[in-house]
PDB file of C-alpha atoms in Angstrom:
ATOM      1  CA  MET A 143     -26.037  -0.029  -6.077  1.00  0.00           C
ATOM      2  CA  ASP A 144     -22.989  -1.265  -3.718  1.00  0.00           C
ATOM      3  CA  ASP A 145     -19.942   0.488  -3.065  1.00  0.00           C
ATOM      4  CA  ARG A 146     -18.257  -1.177  -5.985  1.00  0.00           C
ATOM      5  CA  THR A 147     -20.557  -0.568  -8.763  1.00  0.00           C
ATOM      6  CA  SER A 148     -20.788   3.047  -7.372  1.00  0.00           C
ATOM      7  CA  ALA A 149     -17.183   3.825  -7.462  1.00  0.00           C
ATOM      8  CA  LEU A 150     -15.872   1.655 -10.221  1.00  0.00           C
ATOM      9  CA  GLY A 151     -18.906   1.852 -12.820  1.00  0.00           C
ATOM     10  CA  ALA A 152     -18.410  -0.789 -15.612  1.00  0.00           C
ATOM     11  CA  ALA A 153     -15.181  -0.069 -17.133  1.00  0.00           C
ATOM     12  CA  SER A 154     -11.798  -0.243 -15.820  1.00  0.00           C
ATOM     13  CA  ILE A 155     -11.224   1.999 -12.900  1.00  0.00           C
ATOM     14  CA  ALA A 156      -8.739   5.087 -13.534  1.00  0.00           C
ATOM     15  CA  GLY A 157      -8.556   8.790 -12.380  1.00  0.00           C
ATOM     16  CA  ASP A 158     -11.095   9.992  -9.409  1.00  0.00           C
ATOM     17  CA  ALA A 159     -13.138   6.583  -9.965  1.00  0.00           C
ATOM     18  CA  LEU A 160      -9.656   4.750  -8.297  1.00  0.00           C
ATOM     19  CA  THR A 161      -9.358   7.446  -5.803  1.00  0.00           C
ATOM     20  CA  ARG A 162     -13.118   7.163  -4.882  1.00  0.00           C
ATOM     21  CA  PHE A 163     -12.310   3.122  -4.695  1.00  0.00           C
ATOM     22  CA  PHE A 164      -9.509   2.952  -2.758  1.00  0.00           C
ATOM     23  CA  GLU A 165      -9.801   5.733  -0.755  1.00  0.00           C
ATOM     24  CA  ARG A 166     -11.537   3.963   2.020  1.00  0.00           C
ATOM     25  CA  ASP A 167     -10.897   1.584   4.827  1.00  0.00           C
ATOM     26  CA  ALA A 168      -9.158  -1.883   3.794  1.00  0.00           C
ATOM     27  CA  ILE A 169     -11.665  -4.324   4.644  1.00  0.00           C
ATOM     28  CA  SER A 170     -14.650  -2.828   2.511  1.00  0.00           C
ATOM     29  CA  VAL A 171     -11.668  -2.405  -0.179  1.00  0.00           C
ATOM     30  CA  ALA A 172     -10.763  -6.181   0.147  1.00  0.00           C
ATOM     31  CA  ARG A 173     -14.484  -7.186  -0.062  1.00  0.00           C
ATOM     32  CA  ASP A 174     -15.015  -4.977  -2.728  1.00  0.00           C
ATOM     33  CA  LEU A 175     -12.043  -6.495  -4.432  1.00  0.00           C
ATOM     34  CA  LEU A 176     -13.326 -10.186  -4.588  1.00  0.00           C
ATOM     35  CA  ALA A 177     -14.594 -10.906  -8.435  1.00  0.00           C
ATOM     36  CA  CYS A 178     -12.935  -7.612  -9.780  1.00  0.00           C
ATOM     37  CA  ARG A 179     -11.191  -8.655 -13.111  1.00  0.00           C
ATOM     38  CA  LEU A 180      -7.089  -7.735 -12.445  1.00  0.00           C
ATOM     39  CA  THR A 181      -5.164  -8.253 -15.322  1.00  0.00           C
ATOM     40  CA  VAL A 182      -1.366  -7.180 -15.732  1.00  0.00           C
ATOM     41  CA  GLY A 183       0.088  -6.843 -19.414  1.00  0.00           C
ATOM     42  CA  GLY A 184      -3.318  -8.304 -20.097  1.00  0.00           C
ATOM     43  CA  ILE A 185      -2.818 -11.673 -18.446  1.00  0.00           C
ATOM     44  CA  GLY A 186      -4.995 -12.397 -15.455  1.00  0.00           C
ATOM     45  CA  GLY A 187      -8.046 -13.197 -14.053  1.00  0.00           C
ATOM     46  CA  ARG A 188     -11.155 -12.488 -11.705  1.00  0.00           C
ATOM     47  CA  ILE A 189      -9.405 -11.970  -7.546  1.00  0.00           C
ATOM     48  CA  VAL A 190     -10.712 -14.831  -5.398  1.00  0.00           C
ATOM     49  CA  GLU A 191      -9.093 -14.059  -2.228  1.00  0.00           C
ATOM     50  CA  THR A 192      -7.766 -10.667  -0.115  1.00  0.00           C
ATOM     51  CA  GLU A 193      -6.525  -9.758   3.063  1.00  0.00           C
ATOM     52  CA  ALA A 194      -6.784  -6.475   4.734  1.00  0.00           C
ATOM     53  CA  TYR A 195      -3.483  -4.697   6.576  1.00  0.00           C
ATOM     54  CA  PHE A 196      -3.562  -1.413   8.624  1.00  0.00           C
ATOM     55  CA  PRO A 197      -1.147   0.717  10.176  1.00  0.00           C
ATOM     56  CA  ASP A 198      -1.943   0.262  13.375  1.00  0.00           C
ATOM     57  CA  ASP A 199      -2.065  -3.439  12.893  1.00  0.00           C
ATOM     58  CA  GLU A 200       1.182  -5.030  14.088  1.00  0.00           C
ATOM     59  CA  ALA A 201       1.110  -7.623  11.028  1.00  0.00           C
ATOM     60  CA  SER A 202       1.664  -4.781   8.590  1.00  0.00           C
ATOM     61  CA  HIS A 203       4.714  -3.847   6.934  1.00  0.00           C
ATOM     62  CA  SER A 204       3.436  -0.085   8.039  1.00  0.00           C
ATOM     63  CA  PHE A 205       3.267  -0.621  11.426  1.00  0.00           C
ATOM     64  CA  ARG A 206       6.892   1.391  12.526  1.00  0.00           C
ATOM     65  CA  GLY A 207       6.145   4.176   9.922  1.00  0.00           C
ATOM     66  CA  PRO A 208       7.387   4.719   6.071  1.00  0.00           C
ATOM     67  CA  THR A 209      10.578   3.002   5.299  1.00  0.00           C
ATOM     68  CA  GLN A 210      12.572   2.990   1.933  1.00  0.00           C
ATOM     69  CA  ARG A 211      10.915  -0.714   1.297  1.00  0.00           C
ATOM     70  CA  ASN A 212       7.559  -0.064   2.152  1.00  0.00           C
ATOM     71  CA  GLY A 213       7.005   3.809   1.057  1.00  0.00           C
ATOM     72  CA  ALA A 214       4.736   2.557  -1.886  1.00  0.00           C
ATOM     73  CA  MET A 215       2.496   1.466   1.057  1.00  0.00           C
ATOM     74  CA  PHE A 216       2.318   5.170   1.973  1.00  0.00           C
ATOM     75  CA  GLY A 217       1.406   6.502  -1.664  1.00  0.00           C
ATOM     76  CA  ARG A 218      -2.093   7.536  -3.553  1.00  0.00           C
ATOM     77  CA  PRO A 219      -4.906   5.584  -3.133  1.00  0.00           C
ATOM     78  CA  GLY A 220      -4.942   2.494  -5.507  1.00  0.00           C
ATOM     79  CA  ASN A 221      -0.990   2.709  -5.621  1.00  0.00           C
ATOM     80  CA  VAL A 222       0.613  -0.703  -6.067  1.00  0.00           C
ATOM     81  CA  TYR A 223       2.829  -1.805  -3.432  1.00  0.00           C
ATOM     82  CA  ILE A 224       5.095  -4.919  -4.017  1.00  0.00           C
ATOM     83  CA  TYR A 225       7.192  -6.728  -2.003  1.00  0.00           C
ATOM     84  CA  ARG A 226       9.284  -9.961  -1.562  1.00  0.00           C
ATOM     85  CA  ILE A 227       8.886 -12.931   1.078  1.00  0.00           C
ATOM     86  CA  TYR A 228      11.499 -15.775   2.169  1.00  0.00           C
ATOM     87  CA  GLY A 229      13.700 -14.135  -0.650  1.00  0.00           C
ATOM     88  CA  MET A 230      12.069 -15.573  -3.550  1.00  0.00           C
ATOM     89  CA  HIS A 231       8.350 -14.640  -3.737  1.00  0.00           C
ATOM     90  CA  TRP A 232       6.780 -11.213  -4.861  1.00  0.00           C
ATOM     91  CA  CYS A 233       3.586 -10.279  -3.171  1.00  0.00           C
ATOM     92  CA  LEU A 234       0.983  -7.720  -4.746  1.00  0.00           C
ATOM     93  CA  ASN A 235      -0.844  -5.541  -2.655  1.00  0.00           C
ATOM     94  CA  PHE A 236      -2.832  -2.306  -3.155  1.00  0.00           C
ATOM     95  CA  VAL A 237      -3.116   0.927  -1.038  1.00  0.00           C
ATOM     96  CA  CYS A 238      -6.229   2.259   0.281  1.00  0.00           C
ATOM     97  CA  THR A 239      -5.674   5.059   2.876  1.00  0.00           C
ATOM     98  CA  PRO A 240      -2.124   5.696   3.429  1.00  0.00           C
ATOM     99  CA  GLY A 241      -0.648   2.897   5.295  1.00  0.00           C
ATOM    100  CA  SER A 242      -3.414   0.490   4.986  1.00  0.00           C
ATOM    101  CA  ALA A 243      -3.580  -1.946   1.747  1.00  0.00           C
ATOM    102  CA  VAL A 244      -5.070  -5.230   0.605  1.00  0.00           C
ATOM    103  CA  LEU A 245      -3.152  -8.348  -0.412  1.00  0.00           C
ATOM    104  CA  ILE A 246      -3.961 -10.071  -3.421  1.00  0.00           C
ATOM    105  CA  ARG A 247      -3.785 -13.654  -2.625  1.00  0.00           C
ATOM    106  CA  ALA A 248      -5.043 -15.437  -5.130  1.00  0.00           C
ATOM    107  CA  ILE A 249      -7.082 -14.841  -8.570  1.00  0.00           C
ATOM    108  CA  GLU A 250      -8.943 -17.145 -11.001  1.00  0.00           C
ATOM    109  CA  PRO A 251      -7.279 -17.641 -14.281  1.00  0.00           C
ATOM    110  CA  GLU A 252      -9.060 -16.192 -17.332  1.00  0.00           C
ATOM    111  CA  ILE A 253      -6.957 -14.264 -19.714  1.00  0.00           C
ATOM    112  CA  GLY A 254      -3.227 -15.658 -20.901  1.00  0.00           C
ATOM    113  CA  ILE A 255      -3.632 -18.575 -19.295  1.00  0.00           C
ATOM    114  CA  ALA A 256      -0.637 -20.099 -21.908  1.00  0.00           C
ATOM    115  CA  ALA A 257       1.295 -17.547 -20.738  1.00  0.00           C
ATOM    116  CA  MET A 258       0.630 -18.123 -16.759  1.00  0.00           C
ATOM    117  CA  ILE A 259       1.268 -21.897 -17.903  1.00  0.00           C
ATOM    118  CA  GLU A 260       4.801 -21.428 -19.026  1.00  0.00           C
ATOM    119  CA  ARG A 261       5.444 -19.123 -16.298  1.00  0.00           C
ATOM    120  CA  ARG A 262       4.903 -21.302 -13.316  1.00  0.00           C
ATOM    121  CA  GLY A 263       5.698 -24.618 -15.236  1.00  0.00           C
ATOM    122  CA  THR A 264       2.249 -26.404 -14.507  1.00  0.00           C
ATOM    123  CA  ASP A 265      -0.972 -26.561 -16.447  1.00  0.00           C
ATOM    124  CA  ALA A 266      -2.925 -27.290 -13.050  1.00  0.00           C
ATOM    125  CA  LEU A 267      -5.495 -24.422 -13.522  1.00  0.00           C
ATOM    126  CA  THR A 268      -6.577 -24.373  -9.796  1.00  0.00           C
ATOM    127  CA  GLN A 269      -2.432 -23.894  -8.548  1.00  0.00           C
ATOM    128  CA  LEU A 270      -1.543 -21.080 -11.146  1.00  0.00           C
ATOM    129  CA  CYS A 271      -2.912 -18.279  -8.964  1.00  0.00           C
ATOM    130  CA  SER A 272      -3.650 -19.662  -5.664  1.00  0.00           C
ATOM    131  CA  GLY A 273      -1.516 -17.705  -3.252  1.00  0.00           C
ATOM    132  CA  PRO A 274       0.500 -14.408  -3.551  1.00  0.00           C
ATOM    133  CA  GLY A 275       3.570 -15.610  -4.568  1.00  0.00           C
ATOM    134  CA  LYS A 276       1.996 -18.028  -7.561  1.00  0.00           C
ATOM    135  CA  LEU A 277      -0.117 -15.333  -8.721  1.00  0.00           C
ATOM    136  CA  CYS A 278       2.795 -12.747  -9.118  1.00  0.00           C
ATOM    137  CA  GLN A 279       4.856 -15.330 -10.865  1.00  0.00           C
ATOM    138  CA  ALA A 280       1.858 -16.155 -13.139  1.00  0.00           C
ATOM    139  CA  LEU A 281       1.233 -12.347 -13.832  1.00  0.00           C
ATOM    140  CA  ASP A 282       4.802 -11.733 -14.070  1.00  0.00           C
ATOM    141  CA  VAL A 283       4.816  -9.318 -11.182  1.00  0.00           C
ATOM    142  CA  THR A 284       8.399  -7.831  -9.661  1.00  0.00           C
ATOM    143  CA  ILE A 285       9.610  -4.857  -7.980  1.00  0.00           C
ATOM    144  CA  ALA A 286       9.889  -3.111 -11.207  1.00  0.00           C
ATOM    145  CA  LEU A 287       6.382  -2.855 -11.423  1.00  0.00           C
ATOM    146  CA  ASN A 288       5.886  -1.089  -7.797  1.00  0.00           C
ATOM    147  CA  ASP A 289       4.982   2.019  -6.732  1.00  0.00           C
ATOM    148  CA  ARG A 290       2.531   2.804  -9.368  1.00  0.00           C
ATOM    149  CA  LEU A 291      -1.048   3.643  -9.873  1.00  0.00           C
ATOM    150  CA  LEU A 292      -3.569   0.627 -10.544  1.00  0.00           C
ATOM    151  CA  ASP A 293      -4.960   2.866 -13.971  1.00  0.00           C
ATOM    152  CA  ARG A 294      -1.173   3.044 -15.521  1.00  0.00           C
ATOM    153  CA  GLU A 295       0.299   0.172 -17.354  1.00  0.00           C
ATOM    154  CA  PRO A 296       0.530  -2.630 -17.213  1.00  0.00           C
ATOM    155  CA  TYR A 297      -2.583  -3.018 -14.689  1.00  0.00           C
ATOM    156  CA  SER A 298      -6.030  -3.022 -15.280  1.00  0.00           C
ATOM    157  CA  LEU A 299      -8.409  -3.663 -12.963  1.00  0.00           C
ATOM    158  CA  THR A 300     -12.236  -3.912 -14.102  1.00  0.00           C
ATOM    159  CA  PRO A 301     -15.372  -4.865 -11.569  1.00  0.00           C
ATOM    160  CA  THR A 302     -17.733  -7.657 -12.559  1.00  0.00           C
ATOM    161  CA  ALA A 303     -20.950  -9.093 -10.935  1.00  0.00           C
ATOM    162  CA  PRO A 304     -20.396  -9.974  -7.088  1.00  0.00           C
ATOM    163  CA  GLU A 305     -20.042 -12.967  -5.448  1.00  0.00           C
ATOM    164  CA  GLN A 306     -21.123 -14.399  -2.002  1.00  0.00           C
ATOM    165  CA  ILE A 307     -17.935 -14.027   0.434  1.00  0.00           C
ATOM    166  CA  VAL A 308     -16.551 -15.757   3.101  1.00  0.00           C
ATOM    167  CA  SER A 309     -13.943 -14.188   5.652  1.00  0.00           C
ATOM    168  CA  GLY A 310     -11.484 -15.836   8.301  1.00  0.00           C
ATOM    169  CA  LYS A 311      -8.245 -15.219   9.803  1.00  0.00           C
ATOM    170  CA  ARG A 312      -5.162 -14.066   7.565  1.00  0.00           C
ATOM    171  CA  ILE A 313      -2.353 -16.387   6.519  1.00  0.00           C
ATOM    172  CA  GLY A 314       1.308 -16.779   7.409  1.00  0.00           C
ATOM    173  CA  ILE A 315       1.469 -14.163  10.121  1.00  0.00           C
ATOM    174  CA  THR A 316       1.917 -14.446  13.721  1.00  0.00           C
ATOM    175  CA  LYS A 317       1.217 -11.183  14.908  1.00  0.00           C
ATOM    176  CA  ASN A 318      -2.242  -9.995  15.125  1.00  0.00           C
ATOM    177  CA  ALA A 319      -3.156 -13.233  13.585  1.00  0.00           C
ATOM    178  CA  GLU A 320      -6.703 -13.687  14.985  1.00  0.00           C
ATOM    179  CA  ALA A 321      -8.063 -10.693  12.914  1.00  0.00           C
ATOM    180  CA  PRO A 322     -10.738 -12.098  10.745  1.00  0.00           C
ATOM    181  CA  TRP A 323      -9.044  -9.819   7.497  1.00  0.00           C
ATOM    182  CA  ARG A 324      -8.799 -12.577   4.950  1.00  0.00           C
ATOM    183  CA  PHE A 325     -11.916 -12.547   2.607  1.00  0.00           C
ATOM    184  CA  GLY A 326     -12.768 -15.047  -0.322  1.00  0.00           C
ATOM    185  CA  ILE A 327     -15.127 -15.610  -2.865  1.00  0.00           C
ATOM    186  CA  SER A 328     -17.460 -18.663  -1.531  1.00  0.00           C
ATOM    187  CA  GLY A 329     -17.051 -21.888  -2.886  1.00  0.00           C
ATOM    188  CA  SER A 330     -13.987 -21.045  -5.001  1.00  0.00           C
ATOM    189  CA  ARG A 331     -11.467 -23.544  -6.389  1.00  0.00           C
ATOM    190  CA  TYR A 332      -8.796 -21.369  -6.641  1.00  0.00           C
ATOM    191  CA  LEU A 333      -8.228 -20.159  -3.055  1.00  0.00           C
ATOM    192  CA  SER A 334      -4.506 -20.597  -1.365  1.00  0.00           C
ATOM    193  CA  LYS A 335      -6.128 -22.595   1.019  1.00  0.00           C
ATOM    194  CA  PRO A 336      -9.977 -22.953   1.958  1.00  0.00           C
ATOM    195  CA  PHE A 337     -11.791 -21.019   4.485  1.00  0.00           C
ATOM    196  CA  ARG A 338     -12.814 -22.976   7.754  1.00  0.00           C
TER     197      ARG A 338
END
């Protein structure tokens, strides 16, 4: 039985299972989130790409300590941290130990695809959720859903069978850019960018 199976069981995670799963280092969580099914308001799919961030990581929002903007990142394990990049795109993160988090970079659309198509304005399945901003738009994630636990509405996270994982450098950062803390499902067509 792997860490994910023992931590999550077979149903949506909640309560103590949520804490057990997320109260670990961000790399382990980032890897174990792959292939879990994430839904927001009943719409979503399998997570296919993640990135890990730590409080001593210069690329992390928590590097300089708690602020009004990043306060949710110092919440309980399994807390949701949402922020905006480039003044236009929301990004969805799950808190591990305080100050550590996993960015959800891409999902494979499975449930509520018609709603995702309408929100994104495209019917190209591989483009619906292939990046942090795209998946937030497709799942209607905004700052209004920040700073709440993943076992609270509208979120649901359910394990599925593990997949083969690949790793590489994180995307879109300049500090600590060499850290190989981006993880994905090998061969997925729904990644934000291929692994090289």
